[in-house]
Coordinates of C-alpha atoms and ligand atoms in Angstrom, one line a residue:
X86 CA -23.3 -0.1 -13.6
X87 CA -19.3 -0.6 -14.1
X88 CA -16.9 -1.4 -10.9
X89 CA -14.9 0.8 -8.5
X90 CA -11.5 -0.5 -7.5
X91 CA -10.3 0.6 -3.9
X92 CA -6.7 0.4 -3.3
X93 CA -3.6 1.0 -0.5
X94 CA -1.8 4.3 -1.7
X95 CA 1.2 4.1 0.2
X96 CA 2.1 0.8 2.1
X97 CA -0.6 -0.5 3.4
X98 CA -2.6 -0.2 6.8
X99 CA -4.1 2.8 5.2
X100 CA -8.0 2.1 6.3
X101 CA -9.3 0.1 3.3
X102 CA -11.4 -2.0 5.2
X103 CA -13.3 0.5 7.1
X104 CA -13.6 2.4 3.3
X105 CA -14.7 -1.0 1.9
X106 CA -17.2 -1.6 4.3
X107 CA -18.7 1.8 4.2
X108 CA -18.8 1.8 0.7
X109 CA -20.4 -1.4 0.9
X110 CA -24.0 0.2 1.8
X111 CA -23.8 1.4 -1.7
X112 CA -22.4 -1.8 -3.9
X113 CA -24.1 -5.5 -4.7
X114 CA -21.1 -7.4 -5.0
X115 CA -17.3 -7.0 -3.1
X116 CA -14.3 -8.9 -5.0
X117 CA -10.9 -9.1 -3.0
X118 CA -8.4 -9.4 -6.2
X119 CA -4.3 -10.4 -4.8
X120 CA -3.0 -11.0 -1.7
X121 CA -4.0 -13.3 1.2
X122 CA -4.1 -13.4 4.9
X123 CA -1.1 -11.3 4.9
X124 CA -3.7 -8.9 4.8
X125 CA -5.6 -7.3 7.8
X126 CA -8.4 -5.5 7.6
X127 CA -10.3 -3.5 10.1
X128 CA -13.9 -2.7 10.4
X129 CA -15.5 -1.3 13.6
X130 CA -19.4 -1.9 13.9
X131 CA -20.4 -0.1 16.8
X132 CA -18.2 -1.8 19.6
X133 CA -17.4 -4.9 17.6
X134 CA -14.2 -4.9 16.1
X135 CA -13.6 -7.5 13.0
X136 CA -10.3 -8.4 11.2
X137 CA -10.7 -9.8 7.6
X138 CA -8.2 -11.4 6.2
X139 CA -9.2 -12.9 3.4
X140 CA -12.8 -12.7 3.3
X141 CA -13.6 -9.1 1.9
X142 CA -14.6 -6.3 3.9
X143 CA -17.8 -6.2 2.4
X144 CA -19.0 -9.3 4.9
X145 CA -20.8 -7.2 7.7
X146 CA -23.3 -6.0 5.0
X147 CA -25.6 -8.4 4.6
X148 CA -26.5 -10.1 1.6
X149 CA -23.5 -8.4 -0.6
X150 CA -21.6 -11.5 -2.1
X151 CA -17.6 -11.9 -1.6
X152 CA -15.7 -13.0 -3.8
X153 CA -12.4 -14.4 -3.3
X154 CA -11.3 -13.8 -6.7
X155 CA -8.2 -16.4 -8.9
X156 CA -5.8 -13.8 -8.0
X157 CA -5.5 -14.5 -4.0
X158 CA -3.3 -17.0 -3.2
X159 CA -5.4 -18.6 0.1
X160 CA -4.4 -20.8 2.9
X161 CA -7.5 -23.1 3.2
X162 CA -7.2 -23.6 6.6
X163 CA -7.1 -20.1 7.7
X164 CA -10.5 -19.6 5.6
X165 CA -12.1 -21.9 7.4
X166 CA -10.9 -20.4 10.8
X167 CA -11.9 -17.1 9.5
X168 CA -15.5 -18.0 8.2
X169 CA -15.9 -20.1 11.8
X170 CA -15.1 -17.0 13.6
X171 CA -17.8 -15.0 11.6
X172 CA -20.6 -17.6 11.5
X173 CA -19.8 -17.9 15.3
X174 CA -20.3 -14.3 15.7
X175 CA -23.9 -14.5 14.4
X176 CA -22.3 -13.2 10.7
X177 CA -23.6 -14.8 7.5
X178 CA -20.6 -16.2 5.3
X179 CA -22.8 -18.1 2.9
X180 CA -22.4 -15.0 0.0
X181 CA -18.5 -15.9 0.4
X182 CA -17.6 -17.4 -3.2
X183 CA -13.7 -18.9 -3.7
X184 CA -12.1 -19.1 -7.2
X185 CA -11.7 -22.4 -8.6
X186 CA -8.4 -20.3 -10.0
X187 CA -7.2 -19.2 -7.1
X188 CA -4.0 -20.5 -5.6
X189 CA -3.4 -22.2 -2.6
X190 CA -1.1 -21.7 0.7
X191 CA 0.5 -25.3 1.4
X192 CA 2.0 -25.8 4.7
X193 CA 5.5 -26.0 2.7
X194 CA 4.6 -22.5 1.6
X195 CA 4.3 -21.7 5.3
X196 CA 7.7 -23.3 6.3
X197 CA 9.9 -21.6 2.9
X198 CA 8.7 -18.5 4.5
X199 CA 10.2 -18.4 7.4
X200 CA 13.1 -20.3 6.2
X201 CA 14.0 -18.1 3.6
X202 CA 13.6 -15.2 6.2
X203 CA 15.6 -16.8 8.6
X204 CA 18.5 -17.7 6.3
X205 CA 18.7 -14.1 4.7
X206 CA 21.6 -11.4 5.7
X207 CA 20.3 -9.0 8.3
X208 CA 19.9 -6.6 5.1
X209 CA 18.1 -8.9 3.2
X210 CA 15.0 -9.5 5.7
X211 CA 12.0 -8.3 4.1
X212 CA 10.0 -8.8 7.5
X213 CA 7.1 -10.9 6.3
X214 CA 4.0 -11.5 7.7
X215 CA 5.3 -15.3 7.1
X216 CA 1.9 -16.5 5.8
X217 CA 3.6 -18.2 3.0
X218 CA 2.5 -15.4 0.4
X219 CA 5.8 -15.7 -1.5
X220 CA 6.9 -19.0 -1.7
X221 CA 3.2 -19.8 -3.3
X222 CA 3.3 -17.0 -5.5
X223 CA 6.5 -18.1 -6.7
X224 CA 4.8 -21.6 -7.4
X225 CA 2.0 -19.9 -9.4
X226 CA 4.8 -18.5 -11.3
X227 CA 6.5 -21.7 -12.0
X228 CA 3.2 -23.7 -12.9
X229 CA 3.6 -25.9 -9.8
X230 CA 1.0 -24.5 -7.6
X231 CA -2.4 -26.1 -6.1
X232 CA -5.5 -24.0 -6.8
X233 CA -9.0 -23.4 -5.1
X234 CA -10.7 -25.8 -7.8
X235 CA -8.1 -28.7 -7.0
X236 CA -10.1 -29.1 -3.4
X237 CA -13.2 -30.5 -5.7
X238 CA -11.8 -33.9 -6.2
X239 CA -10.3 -34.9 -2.7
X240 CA -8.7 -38.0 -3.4
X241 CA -6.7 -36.1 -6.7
X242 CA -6.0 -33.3 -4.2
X243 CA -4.7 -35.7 -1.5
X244 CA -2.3 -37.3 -4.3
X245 CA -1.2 -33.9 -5.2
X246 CA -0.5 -32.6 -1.7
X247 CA 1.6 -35.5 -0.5
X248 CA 3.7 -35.3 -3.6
X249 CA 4.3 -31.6 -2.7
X250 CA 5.5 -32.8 1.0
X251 CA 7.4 -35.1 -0.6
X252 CA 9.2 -32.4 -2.8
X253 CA 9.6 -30.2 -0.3
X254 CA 11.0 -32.7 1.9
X255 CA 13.5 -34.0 -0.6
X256 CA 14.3 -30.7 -1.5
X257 CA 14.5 -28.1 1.1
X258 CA 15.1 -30.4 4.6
X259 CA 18.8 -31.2 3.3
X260 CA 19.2 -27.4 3.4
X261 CA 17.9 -27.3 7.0
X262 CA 14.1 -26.4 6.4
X263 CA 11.9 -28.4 8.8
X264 CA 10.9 -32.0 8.1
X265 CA 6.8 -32.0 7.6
X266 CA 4.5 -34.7 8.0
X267 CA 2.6 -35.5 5.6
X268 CA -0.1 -37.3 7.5
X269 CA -0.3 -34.5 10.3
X270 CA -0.5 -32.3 7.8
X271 CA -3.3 -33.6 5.3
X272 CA -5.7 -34.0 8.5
X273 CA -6.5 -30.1 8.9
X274 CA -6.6 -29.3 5.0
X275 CA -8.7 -32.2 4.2
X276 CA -11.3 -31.0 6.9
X277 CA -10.7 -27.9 5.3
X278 CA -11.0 -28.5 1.7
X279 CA -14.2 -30.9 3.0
X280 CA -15.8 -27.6 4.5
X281 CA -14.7 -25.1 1.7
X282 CA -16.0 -27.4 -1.4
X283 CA -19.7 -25.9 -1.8
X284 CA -18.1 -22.2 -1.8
X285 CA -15.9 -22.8 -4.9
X286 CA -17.2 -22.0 -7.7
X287 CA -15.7 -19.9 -11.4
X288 CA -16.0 -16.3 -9.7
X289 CA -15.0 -14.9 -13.4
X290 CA -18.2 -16.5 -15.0
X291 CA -20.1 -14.9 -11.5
X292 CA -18.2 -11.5 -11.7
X293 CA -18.8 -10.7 -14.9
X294 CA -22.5 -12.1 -15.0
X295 CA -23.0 -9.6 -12.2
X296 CA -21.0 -6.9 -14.4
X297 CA -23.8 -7.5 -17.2
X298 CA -26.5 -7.4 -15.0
X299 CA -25.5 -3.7 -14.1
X300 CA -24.5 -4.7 -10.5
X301 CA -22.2 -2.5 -8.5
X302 CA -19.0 -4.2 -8.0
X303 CA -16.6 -2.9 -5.6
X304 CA -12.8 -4.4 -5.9
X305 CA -11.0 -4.5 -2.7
X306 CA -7.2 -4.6 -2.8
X307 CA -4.8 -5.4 -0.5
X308 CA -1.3 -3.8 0.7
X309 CA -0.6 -0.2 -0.8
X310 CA 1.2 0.7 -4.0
X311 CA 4.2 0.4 -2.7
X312 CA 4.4 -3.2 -1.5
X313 CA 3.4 -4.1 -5.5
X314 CA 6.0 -6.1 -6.9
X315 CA 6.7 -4.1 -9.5
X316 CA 5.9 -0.5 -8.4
X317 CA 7.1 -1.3 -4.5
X318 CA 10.3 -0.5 -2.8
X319 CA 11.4 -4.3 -4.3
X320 CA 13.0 -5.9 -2.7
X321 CA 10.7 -4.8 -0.3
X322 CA 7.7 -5.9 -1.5
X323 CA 4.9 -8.2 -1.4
X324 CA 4.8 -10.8 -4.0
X325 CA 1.2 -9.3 -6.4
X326 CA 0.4 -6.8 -7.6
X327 CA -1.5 -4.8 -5.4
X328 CA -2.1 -1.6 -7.8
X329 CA -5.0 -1.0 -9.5
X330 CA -4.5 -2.8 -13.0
X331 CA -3.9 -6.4 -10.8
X332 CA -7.6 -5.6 -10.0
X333 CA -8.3 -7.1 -13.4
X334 CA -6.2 -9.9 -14.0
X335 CA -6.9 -10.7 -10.1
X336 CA -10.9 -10.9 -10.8
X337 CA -11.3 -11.9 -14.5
X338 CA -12.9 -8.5 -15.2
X339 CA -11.8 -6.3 -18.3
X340 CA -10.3 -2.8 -17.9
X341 CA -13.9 -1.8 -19.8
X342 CA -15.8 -2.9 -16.9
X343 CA -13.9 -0.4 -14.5
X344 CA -14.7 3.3 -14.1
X345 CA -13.5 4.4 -10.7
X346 CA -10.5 4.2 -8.6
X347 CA -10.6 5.1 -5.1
X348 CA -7.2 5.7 -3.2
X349 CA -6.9 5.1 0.4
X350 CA -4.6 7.0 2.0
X351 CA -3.7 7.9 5.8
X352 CA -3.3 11.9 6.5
X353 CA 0.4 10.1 7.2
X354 CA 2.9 7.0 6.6
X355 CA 3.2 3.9 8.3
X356 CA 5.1 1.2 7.2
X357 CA 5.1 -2.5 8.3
X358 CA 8.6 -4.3 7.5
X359 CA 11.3 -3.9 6.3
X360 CA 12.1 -1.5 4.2
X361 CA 12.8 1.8 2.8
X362 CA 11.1 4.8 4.1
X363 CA 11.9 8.1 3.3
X364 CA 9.6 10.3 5.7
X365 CA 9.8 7.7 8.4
X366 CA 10.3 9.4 11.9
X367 CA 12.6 7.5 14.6
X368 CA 11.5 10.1 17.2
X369 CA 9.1 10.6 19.5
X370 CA 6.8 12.1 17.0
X371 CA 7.2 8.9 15.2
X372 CA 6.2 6.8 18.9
X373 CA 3.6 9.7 18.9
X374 CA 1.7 8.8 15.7
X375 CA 2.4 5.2 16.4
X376 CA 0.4 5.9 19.7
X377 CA -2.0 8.6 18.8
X378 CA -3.1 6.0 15.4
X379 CA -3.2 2.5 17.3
X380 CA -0.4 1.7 14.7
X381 CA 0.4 -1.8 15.3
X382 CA -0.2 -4.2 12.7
X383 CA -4.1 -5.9 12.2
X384 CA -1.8 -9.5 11.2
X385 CA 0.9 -9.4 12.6
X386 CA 0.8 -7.3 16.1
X387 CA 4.0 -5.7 15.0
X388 CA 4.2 -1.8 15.6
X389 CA 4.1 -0.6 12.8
X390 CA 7.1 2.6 11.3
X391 CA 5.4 6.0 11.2
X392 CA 6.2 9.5 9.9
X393 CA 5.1 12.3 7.6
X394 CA 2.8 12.3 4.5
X395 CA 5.2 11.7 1.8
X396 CA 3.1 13.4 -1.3
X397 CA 6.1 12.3 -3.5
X398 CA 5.4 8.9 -2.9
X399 CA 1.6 9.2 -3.3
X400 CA 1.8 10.9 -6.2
X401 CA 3.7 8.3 -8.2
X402 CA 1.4 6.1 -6.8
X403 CA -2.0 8.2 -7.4
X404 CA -0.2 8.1 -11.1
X405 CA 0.1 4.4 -11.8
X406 CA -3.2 3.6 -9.7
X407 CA -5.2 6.1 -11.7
X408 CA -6.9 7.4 -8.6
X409 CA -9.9 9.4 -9.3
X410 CA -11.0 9.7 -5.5
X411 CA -8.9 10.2 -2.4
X412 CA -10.5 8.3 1.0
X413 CA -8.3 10.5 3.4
X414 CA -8.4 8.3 6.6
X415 CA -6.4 9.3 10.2
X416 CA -7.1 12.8 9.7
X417 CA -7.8 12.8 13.5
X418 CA -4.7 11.2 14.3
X419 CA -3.4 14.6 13.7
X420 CA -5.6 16.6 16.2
X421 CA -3.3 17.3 18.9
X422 CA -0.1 18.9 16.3
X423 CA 0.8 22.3 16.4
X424 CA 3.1 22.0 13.5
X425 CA 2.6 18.8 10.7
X426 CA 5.1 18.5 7.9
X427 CA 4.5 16.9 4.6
X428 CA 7.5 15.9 2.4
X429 CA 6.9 17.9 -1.2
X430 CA 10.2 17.0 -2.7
X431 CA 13.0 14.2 -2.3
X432 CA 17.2 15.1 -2.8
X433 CA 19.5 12.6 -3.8
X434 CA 23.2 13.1 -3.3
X435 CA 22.2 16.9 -3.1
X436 CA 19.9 17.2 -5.9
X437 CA 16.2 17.8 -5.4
X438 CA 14.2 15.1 -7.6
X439 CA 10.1 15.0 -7.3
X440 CA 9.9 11.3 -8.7
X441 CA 9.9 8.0 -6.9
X442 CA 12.8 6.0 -7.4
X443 CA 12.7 2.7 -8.8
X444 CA 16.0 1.4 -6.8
X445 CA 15.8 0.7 -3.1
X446 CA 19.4 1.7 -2.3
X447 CA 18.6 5.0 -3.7
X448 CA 15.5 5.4 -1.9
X449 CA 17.6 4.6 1.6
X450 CA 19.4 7.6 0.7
X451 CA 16.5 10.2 -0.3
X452 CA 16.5 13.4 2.2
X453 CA 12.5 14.3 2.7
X454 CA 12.3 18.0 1.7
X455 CA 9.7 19.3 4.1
X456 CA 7.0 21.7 4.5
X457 CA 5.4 23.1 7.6
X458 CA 1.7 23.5 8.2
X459 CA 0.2 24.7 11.1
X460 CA -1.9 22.3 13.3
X461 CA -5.8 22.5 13.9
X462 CA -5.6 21.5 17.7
X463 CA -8.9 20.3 18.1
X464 CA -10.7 17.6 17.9
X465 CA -12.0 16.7 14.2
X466 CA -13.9 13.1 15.6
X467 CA -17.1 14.3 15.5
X468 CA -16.8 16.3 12.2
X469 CA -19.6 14.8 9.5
X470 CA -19.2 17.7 7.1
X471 CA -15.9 19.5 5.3
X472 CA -17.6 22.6 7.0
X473 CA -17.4 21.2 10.5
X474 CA -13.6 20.7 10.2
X475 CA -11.3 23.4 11.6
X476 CA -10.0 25.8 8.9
X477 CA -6.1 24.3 8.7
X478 CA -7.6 21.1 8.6
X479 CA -9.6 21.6 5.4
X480 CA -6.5 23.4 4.4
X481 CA -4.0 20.3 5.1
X482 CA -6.8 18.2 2.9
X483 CA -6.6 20.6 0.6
X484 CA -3.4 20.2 0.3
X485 CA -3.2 16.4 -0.1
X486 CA -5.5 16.5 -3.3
X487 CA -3.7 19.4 -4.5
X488 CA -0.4 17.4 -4.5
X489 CA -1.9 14.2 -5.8
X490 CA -3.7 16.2 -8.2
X491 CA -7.1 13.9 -7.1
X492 CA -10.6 14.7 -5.5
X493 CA -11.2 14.1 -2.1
X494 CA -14.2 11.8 -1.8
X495 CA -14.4 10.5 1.8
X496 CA -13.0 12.0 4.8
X497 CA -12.5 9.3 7.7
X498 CA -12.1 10.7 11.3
X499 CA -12.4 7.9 13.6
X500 CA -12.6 3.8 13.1
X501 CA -16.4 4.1 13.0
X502 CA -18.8 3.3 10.8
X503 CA -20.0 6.3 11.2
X504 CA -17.1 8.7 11.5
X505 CA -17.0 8.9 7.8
X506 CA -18.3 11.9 5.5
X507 CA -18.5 12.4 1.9
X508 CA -16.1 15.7 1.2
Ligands
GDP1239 P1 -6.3 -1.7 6.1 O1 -5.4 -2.9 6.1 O2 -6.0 -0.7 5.0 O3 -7.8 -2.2 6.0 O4 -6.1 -1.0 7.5 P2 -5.9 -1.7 8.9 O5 -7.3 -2.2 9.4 O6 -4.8 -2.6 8.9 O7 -5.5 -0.4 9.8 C1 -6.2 0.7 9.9 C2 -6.5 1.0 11.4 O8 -7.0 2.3 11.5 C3 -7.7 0.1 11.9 O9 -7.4 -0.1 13.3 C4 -8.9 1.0 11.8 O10 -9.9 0.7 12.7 C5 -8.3 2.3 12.0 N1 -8.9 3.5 11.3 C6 -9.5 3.5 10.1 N2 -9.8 4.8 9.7 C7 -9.5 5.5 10.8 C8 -9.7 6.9 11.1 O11 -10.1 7.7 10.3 N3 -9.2 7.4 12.3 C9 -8.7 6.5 13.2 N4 -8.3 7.0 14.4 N5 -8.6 5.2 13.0 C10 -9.0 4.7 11.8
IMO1240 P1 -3.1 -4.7 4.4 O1 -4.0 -5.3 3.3 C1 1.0 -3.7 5.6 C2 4.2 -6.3 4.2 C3 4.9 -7.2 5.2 C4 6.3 -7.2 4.6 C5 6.0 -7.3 3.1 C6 6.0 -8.7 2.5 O2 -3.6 -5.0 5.7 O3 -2.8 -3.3 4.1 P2 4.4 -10.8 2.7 O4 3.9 -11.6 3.9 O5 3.3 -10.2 1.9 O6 5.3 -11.6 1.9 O7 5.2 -9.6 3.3 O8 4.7 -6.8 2.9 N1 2.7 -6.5 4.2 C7 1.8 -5.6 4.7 N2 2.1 -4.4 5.3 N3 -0.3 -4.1 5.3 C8 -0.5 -5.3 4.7 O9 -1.8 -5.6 4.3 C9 0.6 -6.1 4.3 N4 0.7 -7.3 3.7 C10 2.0 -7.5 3.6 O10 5.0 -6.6 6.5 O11 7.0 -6.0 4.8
MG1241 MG1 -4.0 -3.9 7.4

């Protein structure tokens, strides 16, 4: 049976947890594939509410392995905390599985973050989560980075993490970074690395064992399309590639082994960061959807930038992602609208373009072209069925697919579990 990759169609936030999880009932094996605990992921279970972070969504199912897969880059100590918080909430976390090939979040990752953040121009802030994402990719890329399999032999690990304080010390505190300890320091990672050991293992050999076995892998990514660092709004952009071809590379499985792409997308745009934004609303329908939606980051606590479906946007990224199926999620965020617009077409100094810019002072100039709809005013939470949705509502999701020329698969009308229907 060959894999299904979910991914973030816009810029995150867009419900891929809940879609994980739900999907979930139906898979034998989840694999998160970039990103780390810059990531937040929601999943309502009845009244419980859980946030993964880096553990896959796939968790509250039990018995469904999660793989952590080489290319997350992970802060061992916030695994720990995170597997602590599930085990303590009666939640099994012995299917999790870390790659010996993943790369590792140092404290000096941690510290570059906000120092680089706090040195840039006003302009220049990206607004990260400051979890130490880019600094360590950027160590990946230079061939100087610590990996998941490094924790097996503790005293070569030790060795290796005080020479990176030591670097980062020498390096970075004559430019004002802060000093670190090496010895305060070392004490929570090597209780970390102690407690992680037994989980790391060579998730490709796993992944694709489970792949030849017929098992029904589902690839979670993280962030949306465009946070990817090379089909984001770059600058503004997380450092991997959150896109569906990084499910690959990020998991050790070939392109052979995949047959399905699900997109996530929100009935509407939120954005977390800095940033451009074309459809973003400064208004009170913006403070209205950021309201109505809960919108206020799962990591972070920030409120997260709201406005109008952009189908420009989504369809570039429907287009790189290769999205077969649409998870519309929000859809009930709407409810209460007599009028909803969705942007069909972008103008640039005056002339109207229907592709996504590549260059992020363009894009802070893009003009939204919009069209009107007219509301459903009513309440679509208890909808299970297309045919229990008011009229303009299956017309505003007919829409979407229409403009993103992709099926709709799952409608989501509520954080539950169960507020989810197949459409
Ligand atoms: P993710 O990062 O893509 O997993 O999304 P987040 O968890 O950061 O944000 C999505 C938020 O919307 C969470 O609080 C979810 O519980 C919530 N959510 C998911 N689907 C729906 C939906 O259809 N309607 C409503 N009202 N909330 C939803
Ligand atoms: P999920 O998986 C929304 C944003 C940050 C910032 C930029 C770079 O929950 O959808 P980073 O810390 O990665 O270097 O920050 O990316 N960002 C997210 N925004 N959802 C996320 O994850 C995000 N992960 C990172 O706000 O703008
Ligand atoms: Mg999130």
């Amino acid at each position: 049976m060959p894999a299904s990759v979910l991914v973030g169609v816009q810029w995150g936030d867009e419900g891929k947890g809940k879609i994980i999880d739900v999907l979930t009932k139906d898979a034998d094996m989840v694999v998160r594939f970039q990103g780390g605990n810059n990531a937040g992921h929601t999943v309502m279970t009845g009244a419980e509410k859980y946030v993964l972070h880096l553990i896959p969504s796939g968790i509250l199912r039990k018995g469904v392995p999660c793989v952590i897969g080489n290319g997350l880059v992970v802060d061992p100590v916030a695994l720990k905390k995170e597997m602590d918080e599930l085990s303590g909430r009666g939640i099994d976390v012995s299917g999790v599985q870390l790659s010996n090939r993943s790369h590792l979040i140092m404290p000096w990752h941690k510290q570059l973050d906000a120092f680089k953040e706090s040195q840039a121009a006003p302009d220049k802030k990206i607004g990260t989560t400051m979890r130490g994402i880019g600094p360590a990719y950027a160590d990946k890329a230079s061939r100087t980075g610590l990996r998941g399999g490094d924790m097996l032999d503790l005293a070569r690990f030790e060795t290796k993490f005080r020479d990176g304080v030591c670097d980062y010390n020498r390096i970075f505190v004559p430019l004002g970074a802060k000093q670190l300890d090496a010895n305060a320091e070392w004490k929570p990672i090597f209780e970390a690395a102690q407690f992680l050991r037994p989980y790391i293992i060579d998730t490709v050999q796993t992944v694709n064992l489970a792949a030849r076995q017929g098992k029904r892998i589902l690839l979670e990514g993280a962030q949306g399309a465009f946070l990817d660092i090379d089909h984001g709004t770059y600058p503004f952009v997380t450092s991997s590639n959150t896109t569906s071809g990084g499910a690959c590379t990020g998991s050790g499985l070939s392109p052979r082994a995949i047959n399905q792409v699900w997109g996530v997308v929100k009935a509407y745009t939120t954005r977390v960061g800095e940033g451009p934004f074309p459809t973003e609303l400064k208004d009170s329908m913006g403070e209205f959807l950021r309201q109505e939606g809960g919108e206020f980051g799962a990591t972070t606590g920030r409120p997260r930038r709201c406005g109008w479906f952009d189908a420009v946007s989504a369809r570039y990224s429907c287009m790189v992602n290769g999205v077969d199926y649409l998870a519309i999620t929000k859809l009930d965020v709407l409810d209460k609208l007599e009028e909803i617009k969705i942007c069909t077409a972008y103008k640039l100094n005056g002339r109207t373009i229907d592709y996504f810019p590549a260059d992020s002072g363009e894009l802070d100039k893009i003009e939204p072209v919009y069209e009107t709809f007219k509301g459903w005013m009513a309440s679509t939470c208890s909808a299970r069925s297309l045919d229990e949705l008011p009229i303009n509502a299956r017309r505003y999701i007919g829409l979407m697919t229409e403009l993103l020329s992709a099926k709709a698969g799952i409608i989501s009308v509520g954080s539950g579990r169960d507020q989810t229907f197949k459409a």
